[in-house]
Tab-separated table of C-alpha atoms in Angstrom:
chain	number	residue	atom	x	y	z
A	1	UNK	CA	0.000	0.000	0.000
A	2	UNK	CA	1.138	3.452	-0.262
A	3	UNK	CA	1.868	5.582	2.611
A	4	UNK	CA	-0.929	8.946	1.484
A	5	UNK	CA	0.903	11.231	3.796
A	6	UNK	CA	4.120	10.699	2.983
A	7	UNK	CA	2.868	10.690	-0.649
A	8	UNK	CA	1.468	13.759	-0.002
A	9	UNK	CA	5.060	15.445	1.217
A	10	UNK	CA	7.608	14.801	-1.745
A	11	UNK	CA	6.422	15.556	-4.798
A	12	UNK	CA	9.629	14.251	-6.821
A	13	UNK	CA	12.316	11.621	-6.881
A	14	UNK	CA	15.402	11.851	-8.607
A	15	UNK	CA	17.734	8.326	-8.917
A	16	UNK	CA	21.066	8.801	-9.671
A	17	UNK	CA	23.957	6.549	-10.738
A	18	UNK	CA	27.420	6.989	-9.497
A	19	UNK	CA	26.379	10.820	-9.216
A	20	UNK	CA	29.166	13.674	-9.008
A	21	UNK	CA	28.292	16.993	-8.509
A	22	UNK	CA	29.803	20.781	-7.776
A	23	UNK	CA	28.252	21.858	-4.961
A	24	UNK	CA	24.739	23.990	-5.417
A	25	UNK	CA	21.559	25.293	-4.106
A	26	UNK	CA	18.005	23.381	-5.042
A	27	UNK	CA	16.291	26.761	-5.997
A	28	UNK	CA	13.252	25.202	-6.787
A	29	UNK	CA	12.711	22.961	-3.626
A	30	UNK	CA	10.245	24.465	-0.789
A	31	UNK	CA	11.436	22.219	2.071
A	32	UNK	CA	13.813	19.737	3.012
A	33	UNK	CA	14.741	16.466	1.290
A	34	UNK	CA	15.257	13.337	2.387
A	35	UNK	CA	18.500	11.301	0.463
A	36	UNK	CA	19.784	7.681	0.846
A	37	UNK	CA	22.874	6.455	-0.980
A	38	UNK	CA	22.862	2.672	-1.756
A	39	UNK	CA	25.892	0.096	-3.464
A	40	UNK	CA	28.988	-0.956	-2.952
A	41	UNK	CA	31.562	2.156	-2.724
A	42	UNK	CA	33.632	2.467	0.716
A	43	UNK	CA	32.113	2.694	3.846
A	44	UNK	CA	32.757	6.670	5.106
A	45	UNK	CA	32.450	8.062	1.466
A	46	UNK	CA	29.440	9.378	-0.899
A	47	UNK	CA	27.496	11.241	2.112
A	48	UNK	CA	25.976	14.667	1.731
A	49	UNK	CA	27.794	17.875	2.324
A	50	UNK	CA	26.042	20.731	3.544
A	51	UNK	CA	27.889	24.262	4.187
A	52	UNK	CA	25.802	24.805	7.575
A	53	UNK	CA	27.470	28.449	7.610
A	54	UNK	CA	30.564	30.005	6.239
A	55	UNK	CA	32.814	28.172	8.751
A	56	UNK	CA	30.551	24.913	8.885
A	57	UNK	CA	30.607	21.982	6.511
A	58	UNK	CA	28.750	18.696	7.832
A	59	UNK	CA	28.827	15.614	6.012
A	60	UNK	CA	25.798	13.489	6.725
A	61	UNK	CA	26.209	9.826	6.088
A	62	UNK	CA	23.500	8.609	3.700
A	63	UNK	CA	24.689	5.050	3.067
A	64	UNK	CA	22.007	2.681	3.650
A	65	UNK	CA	20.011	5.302	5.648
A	66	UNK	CA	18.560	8.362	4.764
A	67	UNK	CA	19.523	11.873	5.614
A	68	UNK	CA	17.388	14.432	5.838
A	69	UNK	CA	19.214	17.977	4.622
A	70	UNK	CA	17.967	21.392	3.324
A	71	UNK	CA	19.135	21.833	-0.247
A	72	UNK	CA	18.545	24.950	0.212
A	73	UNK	CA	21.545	25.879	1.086
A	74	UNK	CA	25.182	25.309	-0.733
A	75	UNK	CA	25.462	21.436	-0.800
A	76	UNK	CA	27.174	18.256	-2.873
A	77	UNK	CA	28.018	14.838	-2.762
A	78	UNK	CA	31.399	14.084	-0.453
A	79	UNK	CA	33.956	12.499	-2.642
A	80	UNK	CA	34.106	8.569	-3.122
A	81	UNK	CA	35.885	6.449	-5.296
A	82	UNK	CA	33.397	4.864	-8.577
A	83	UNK	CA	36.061	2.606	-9.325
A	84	UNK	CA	36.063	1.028	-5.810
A	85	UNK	CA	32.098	0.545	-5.805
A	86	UNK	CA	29.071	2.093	-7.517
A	87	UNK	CA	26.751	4.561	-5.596
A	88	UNK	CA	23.104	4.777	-5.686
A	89	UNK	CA	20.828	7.429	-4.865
A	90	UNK	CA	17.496	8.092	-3.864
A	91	UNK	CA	16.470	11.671	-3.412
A	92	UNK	CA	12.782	13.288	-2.256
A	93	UNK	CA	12.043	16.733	-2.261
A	94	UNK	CA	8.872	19.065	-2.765
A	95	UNK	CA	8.490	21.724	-5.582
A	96	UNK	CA	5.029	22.684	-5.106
A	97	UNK	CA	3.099	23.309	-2.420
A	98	UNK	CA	3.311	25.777	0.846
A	99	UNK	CA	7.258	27.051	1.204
A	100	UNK	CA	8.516	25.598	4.458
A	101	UNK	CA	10.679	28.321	6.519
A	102	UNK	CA	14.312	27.970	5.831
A	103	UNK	CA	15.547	26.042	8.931
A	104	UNK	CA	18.840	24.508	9.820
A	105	UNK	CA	20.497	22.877	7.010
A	106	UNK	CA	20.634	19.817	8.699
A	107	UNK	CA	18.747	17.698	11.636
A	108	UNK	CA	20.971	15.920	13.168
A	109	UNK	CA	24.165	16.354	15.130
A	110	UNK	CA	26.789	16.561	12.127
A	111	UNK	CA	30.401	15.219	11.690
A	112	UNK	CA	32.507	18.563	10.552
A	113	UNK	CA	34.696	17.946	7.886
């Protein structure tokens, strides 16, 4: 069965494949997202980094678990090695809807990097 209120939170899903990106800003997301990386690369790699403020940088582990982190502020994927493993992700976020308040760019105690 499907879960109607989670349904009714994340409007979009993107999948990725041994992703690698520059770090950015999700302009178009209203709220927070929810991300879980999945596969084989090394243990400690492939998390989510999150510039909490100009001196901050938390990395939250996503492997087999998922992270919830607002991409609405300056964030990437921390580096990993493809050729040791390959990296899935899942990621939910909302694009329509009411704009949640920008709150802290993560929500849970980070690891600083």
């Amino acid at each position: 069965s499907v879960d109607s209120a989670y349904r009714s939170l994340y409007t979009a899903v993107a999948v990725t494949h041994n992703f690698v990106g520059s770090p950015h800003i999700d302009k178009q997301n209203i709220g927070p997202f929810y991300g879980m990386a999945l596969g084989d690369f090394e243990e400690g790699t492939g998390g989510i980094m999150v510039e909490c403020s100009a001196r901050v940088v938390a990395v939250v582990n996503t492997k087999n678990r998922l992270g919830k982190v607002d991409g609405r502020y300056p964030h990437w994927v921390a580096p990993y090695d493809a050729s040791k493993g390959e990296r899935y992700s899942l990621i939910y976020y909302r694009t329509t809807g009411e704009p949640e308040p920008i709150g802290p760019a993560v929500f849970e105690v980070p690891t600083c990097a």
